[in-house]
């Protein structure tokens, strides 16, 4: 065994151990959140709620697998080889935790504004609508997002990381943070985080983003940090006793149940203004 192959051997070990740690973290968090939803539910609802299997199979497994290949192995790889930026390794030597904090914070600010814009712009709303179509918000609800929305957002999220030279561990753990916070902010747990809710986003705030209530509409655009909503005046947190009258799209009956039809629905004709 020459030195090169020893190095290669160790690099595959560390890569696969990262994959093992990251995927088991996601599974452990999912199990924990599901258990807490049973013990401290916010709202009484079925575990196998409408759209559960589609969200799990099509959105969580198939779509994220196919898109990760398209985003990382095609789009970002092309951007990287065309620009040659990754070779400069601009952030590679920063401590891992500094890179993670930096990328999480910068991306979270971007996604706050992009998300807010998606609610304003009628074309961008079309690719965000699917996310708002879930009628019972739970640990899995966050996974329902149109593939074009994911394609745009995850390319914008991960391309800078690759181009700035972030190692695979940072990219993988950023993915874990995305997955676990996504489950957390949508979970059906009666979470009460006290003063922390001004910093960390959670279901207390995000469920109102999915609510039908007129006064809640166009509020709580934050994903990971709640302070963007407080800073930019879009936070909505009514009295604790009040609960949303319902979740989902106002015209929910029209939204298709089938994964492929849900995708095509984004391209329907725009109605003329009355
Ligand atoms: Zn939204
Ligand atoms: Zn959501």
Coordinates of C-alpha atoms and ligand atoms in Angstrom, one line a residue:
X1 CA 0.0 0.0 0.0
X2 CA 1.6 3.3 -1.1
X3 CA 1.1 6.5 0.8
X4 CA -1.4 7.8 -1.7
X5 CA -3.7 4.8 -1.2
X6 CA -3.3 5.1 2.6
X7 CA -4.4 8.7 2.4
X8 CA -7.3 7.8 0.1
X9 CA -8.3 5.0 2.5
X10 CA -8.4 7.5 5.4
X11 CA -10.2 10.1 3.4
X12 CA -13.0 7.6 2.6
X13 CA -13.2 6.6 6.3
X14 CA -13.6 10.2 7.4
X15 CA -16.1 10.9 4.6
X16 CA -18.2 7.9 5.5
X17 CA -18.0 8.5 9.2
X18 CA -19.2 12.1 8.5
X19 CA -22.1 10.6 6.6
X20 CA -22.9 8.2 9.4
X21 CA -22.8 10.9 12.1
X22 CA -24.8 13.4 10.1
X23 CA -27.5 10.9 9.0
X24 CA -27.8 9.4 12.5
X25 CA -28.1 12.9 14.0
X26 CA -31.0 13.6 11.7
X27 CA -32.7 10.3 12.5
X28 CA -32.3 10.7 16.3
X29 CA -33.7 14.3 16.1
X30 CA -36.6 13.1 14.0
X31 CA -37.4 10.3 16.5
X32 CA -37.1 12.7 19.4
X33 CA -39.4 15.3 17.8
X34 CA -42.0 12.7 16.9
X35 CA -41.9 11.4 20.5
X36 CA -42.3 14.9 21.9
X37 CA -45.2 15.6 19.5
X38 CA -47.0 12.6 21.1
X39 CA -46.3 13.7 24.6
X40 CA -46.8 17.4 24.3
X41 CA -49.0 18.0 21.3
X42 CA -49.9 21.6 20.4
X43 CA -53.0 20.6 18.4
X44 CA -54.8 17.2 18.2
X45 CA -54.1 15.8 14.8
X46 CA -53.4 12.5 13.1
X47 CA -49.8 11.2 12.8
X48 CA -50.6 9.9 9.3
X49 CA -52.2 13.2 8.3
X50 CA -53.3 14.1 4.8
X51 CA -50.3 14.1 2.4
X52 CA -48.0 12.3 5.0
X53 CA -46.8 9.5 2.6
X54 CA -46.2 11.9 -0.3
X55 CA -44.2 14.2 1.9
X56 CA -42.1 11.4 3.2
X57 CA -41.5 9.4 0.1
X58 CA -41.6 12.0 -2.7
X59 CA -40.4 15.2 -1.1
X60 CA -38.1 13.9 1.7
X61 CA -36.5 10.9 0.0
X62 CA -36.8 11.0 -3.8
X63 CA -36.8 14.7 -4.4
X64 CA -34.0 15.6 -2.0
X65 CA -31.9 12.7 -3.4
X66 CA -32.3 13.7 -7.0
X67 CA -31.9 17.4 -6.3
X68 CA -28.7 16.9 -4.3
X69 CA -27.1 15.2 -7.3
X70 CA -28.3 18.0 -9.6
X71 CA -27.2 20.8 -7.2
X72 CA -23.9 19.4 -6.1
X73 CA -22.7 17.2 -8.9
X74 CA -23.9 19.2 -11.8
X75 CA -24.6 22.9 -11.0
X76 CA -22.1 23.6 -8.3
X77 CA -19.4 21.5 -9.8
X78 CA -19.8 23.4 -13.1
X79 CA -19.7 26.8 -11.2
X80 CA -16.6 25.6 -9.4
X81 CA -14.7 24.4 -12.4
X82 CA -15.7 27.4 -14.5
X83 CA -14.6 29.9 -11.8
X84 CA -11.8 27.9 -10.2
X85 CA -12.7 29.7 -7.0
X86 CA -12.8 26.6 -4.8
X87 CA -9.1 26.1 -5.3
X88 CA -8.4 29.4 -3.6
X89 CA -9.7 27.7 -0.3
X90 CA -10.6 31.1 1.2
X91 CA -12.3 29.8 4.3
X92 CA -10.8 26.3 4.4
X93 CA -8.5 27.0 7.4
X94 CA -11.1 28.8 9.5
X95 CA -12.2 26.6 12.5
X96 CA -15.1 24.4 11.6
X97 CA -17.5 26.1 14.1
X98 CA -16.6 29.6 12.8
X99 CA -17.4 28.5 9.2
X100 CA -20.7 27.0 10.4
X101 CA -21.8 30.1 12.3
X102 CA -20.7 32.3 9.4
X103 CA -22.6 30.3 6.7
X104 CA -25.7 29.7 8.9
X105 CA -26.0 33.4 9.7
X106 CA -25.4 34.8 6.2
X107 CA -27.7 32.2 4.6
X108 CA -30.4 32.8 7.2
X109 CA -30.4 36.5 6.4
X110 CA -30.7 35.8 2.7
X111 CA -33.5 33.3 3.1
X112 CA -35.5 35.7 5.3
X113 CA -35.5 38.3 2.5
X114 CA -36.0 35.8 -0.3
X115 CA -38.9 34.1 1.6
X116 CA -40.4 37.6 2.2
X117 CA -40.1 38.3 -1.5
X118 CA -41.7 35.0 -2.4
X119 CA -44.8 36.1 -0.5
X120 CA -44.9 39.4 -2.5
X121 CA -44.1 38.3 -6.0
X122 CA -46.8 36.4 -7.8
X123 CA -44.3 34.3 -9.8
X124 CA -42.1 33.3 -6.9
X125 CA -45.3 32.6 -4.8
X126 CA -46.0 29.8 -7.3
X127 CA -43.0 27.9 -6.2
X128 CA -43.6 28.6 -2.5
X129 CA -47.3 27.7 -2.5
X130 CA -46.6 23.9 -2.1
X131 CA -44.9 24.6 1.2
X132 CA -48.0 26.4 2.5
X133 CA -50.4 23.7 1.3
X134 CA -49.9 21.4 4.3
X135 CA -53.1 21.4 6.4
X136 CA -51.6 19.9 9.6
X137 CA -48.2 21.3 10.5
X138 CA -45.9 18.7 11.9
X139 CA -42.2 17.5 11.9
X140 CA -42.6 16.4 8.3
X141 CA -44.5 19.4 6.9
X142 CA -41.4 21.5 6.2
X143 CA -40.2 19.0 3.6
X144 CA -43.0 19.9 1.2
X145 CA -41.4 22.4 -1.1
X146 CA -41.5 22.7 -4.9
X147 CA -38.4 21.3 -6.5
X148 CA -37.7 24.6 -8.2
X149 CA -37.7 26.4 -4.9
X150 CA -35.2 24.0 -3.5
X151 CA -33.1 24.1 -6.6
X152 CA -32.8 27.9 -6.5
X153 CA -32.4 28.1 -2.7
X154 CA -30.0 25.3 -2.1
X155 CA -27.8 26.3 -5.0
X156 CA -27.6 29.8 -3.6
X157 CA -27.0 28.2 -0.1
X158 CA -24.3 25.7 -1.0
X159 CA -22.5 27.2 -4.0
X160 CA -20.8 29.9 -1.9
X161 CA -19.7 27.3 0.6
X162 CA -18.0 25.1 -2.1
X163 CA -16.6 28.1 -3.9
X164 CA -15.1 29.6 -0.8
X165 CA -13.5 26.2 0.0
X166 CA -15.6 24.9 2.9
X167 CA -14.7 21.3 3.6
X168 CA -17.2 18.5 3.1
X169 CA -17.8 18.3 6.9
X170 CA -19.0 21.9 7.1
X171 CA -21.3 21.4 4.1
X172 CA -22.7 18.1 5.6
X173 CA -23.3 19.6 9.1
X174 CA -24.9 22.7 7.5
X175 CA -27.3 20.2 5.9
X176 CA -28.0 18.6 9.3
X177 CA -28.7 22.0 10.8
X178 CA -31.1 22.7 7.9
X179 CA -32.9 19.4 8.3
X180 CA -33.2 19.5 12.1
X181 CA -34.3 23.1 12.4
X182 CA -36.8 22.5 9.6
X183 CA -38.3 19.7 11.6
X184 CA -38.3 21.8 14.8
X185 CA -39.9 25.0 13.5
X186 CA -42.8 22.9 11.9
X187 CA -43.3 20.5 14.8
X188 CA -46.6 20.0 16.5
X189 CA -45.1 20.4 20.0
X190 CA -46.4 22.9 22.5
X191 CA -42.9 24.4 22.8
X192 CA -42.4 27.4 25.1
X193 CA -39.0 28.9 24.8
X194 CA -39.5 32.1 26.8
X195 CA -37.0 34.9 25.9
X196 CA -35.2 32.5 23.5
X197 CA -38.0 32.9 21.0
X198 CA -36.6 36.4 20.2
X199 CA -33.4 34.7 19.1
X200 CA -34.1 31.1 17.9
X201 CA -37.0 30.5 15.6
X202 CA -39.4 27.8 16.6
X203 CA -42.9 26.4 16.1
X204 CA -44.3 29.1 18.4
X205 CA -43.6 31.6 15.7
X206 CA -43.4 29.6 12.5
X207 CA -46.9 28.0 12.9
X208 CA -48.4 31.5 12.6
X209 CA -46.6 31.9 9.3
X210 CA -48.7 28.9 8.1
X211 CA -51.9 30.1 9.7
X212 CA -55.1 31.3 8.0
X213 CA -55.7 34.1 10.4
X214 CA -55.9 37.4 8.6
X215 CA -53.7 39.3 11.1
X216 CA -51.0 36.6 10.9
X217 CA -50.6 36.7 7.1
X218 CA -47.3 38.0 5.9
X219 CA -45.5 37.6 9.2
X220 CA -42.8 35.4 10.7
X221 CA -40.6 34.8 7.6
X222 CA -37.6 33.7 9.6
X223 CA -36.1 30.3 9.3
X224 CA -33.4 29.6 11.9
X225 CA -33.0 32.9 13.8
X226 CA -36.2 34.7 14.9
X227 CA -34.5 38.1 15.3
X228 CA -34.8 38.9 11.6
X229 CA -38.6 39.2 12.1
X230 CA -38.2 41.5 15.1
X231 CA -35.5 43.6 13.4
X232 CA -37.4 44.1 10.2
X233 CA -40.9 44.4 11.8
X234 CA -42.6 41.2 10.6
X235 CA -42.9 39.3 13.9
X236 CA -46.3 38.1 15.0
X237 CA -46.8 36.5 18.4
X238 CA -50.4 36.8 19.7
X239 CA -51.6 35.8 23.2
X240 CA -50.7 32.3 24.3
X241 CA -54.3 31.2 24.6
X242 CA -55.0 32.0 21.0
X243 CA -54.5 29.2 18.4
X244 CA -54.5 29.4 14.6
X245 CA -57.9 28.9 13.0
X246 CA -56.3 26.6 10.5
X247 CA -53.2 26.0 8.4
X248 CA -52.7 25.7 4.6
X249 CA -53.8 27.6 1.5
X250 CA -57.0 29.6 1.7
X251 CA -58.0 27.9 -1.6
X252 CA -56.9 24.5 -0.3
X253 CA -59.5 22.5 -2.2
X254 CA -57.9 23.4 -5.5
X255 CA -54.4 22.2 -4.5
X256 CA -53.7 18.8 -6.0
X257 CA -52.8 15.8 -3.8
X258 CA -50.5 14.1 -6.2
X259 CA -46.8 15.0 -6.1
X260 CA -46.4 15.5 -9.9
X261 CA -49.7 17.4 -10.1
X262 CA -48.6 19.6 -7.2
X263 CA -45.5 20.5 -9.3
X264 CA -47.5 21.2 -12.5
X265 CA -50.0 23.3 -10.5
X266 CA -47.3 26.0 -10.2
X267 CA -47.5 26.5 -14.0
X268 CA -51.3 27.0 -14.2
X269 CA -52.6 30.2 -15.9
X270 CA -52.7 33.3 -13.8
X271 CA -56.2 34.5 -13.2
X272 CA -57.1 37.9 -14.6
X273 CA -57.6 40.5 -11.9
X274 CA -61.3 41.1 -11.5
Ligands
LIG1 ZN1 -43.9 31.2 3.5
LIG2 ZN1 -42.9 26.5 6.9

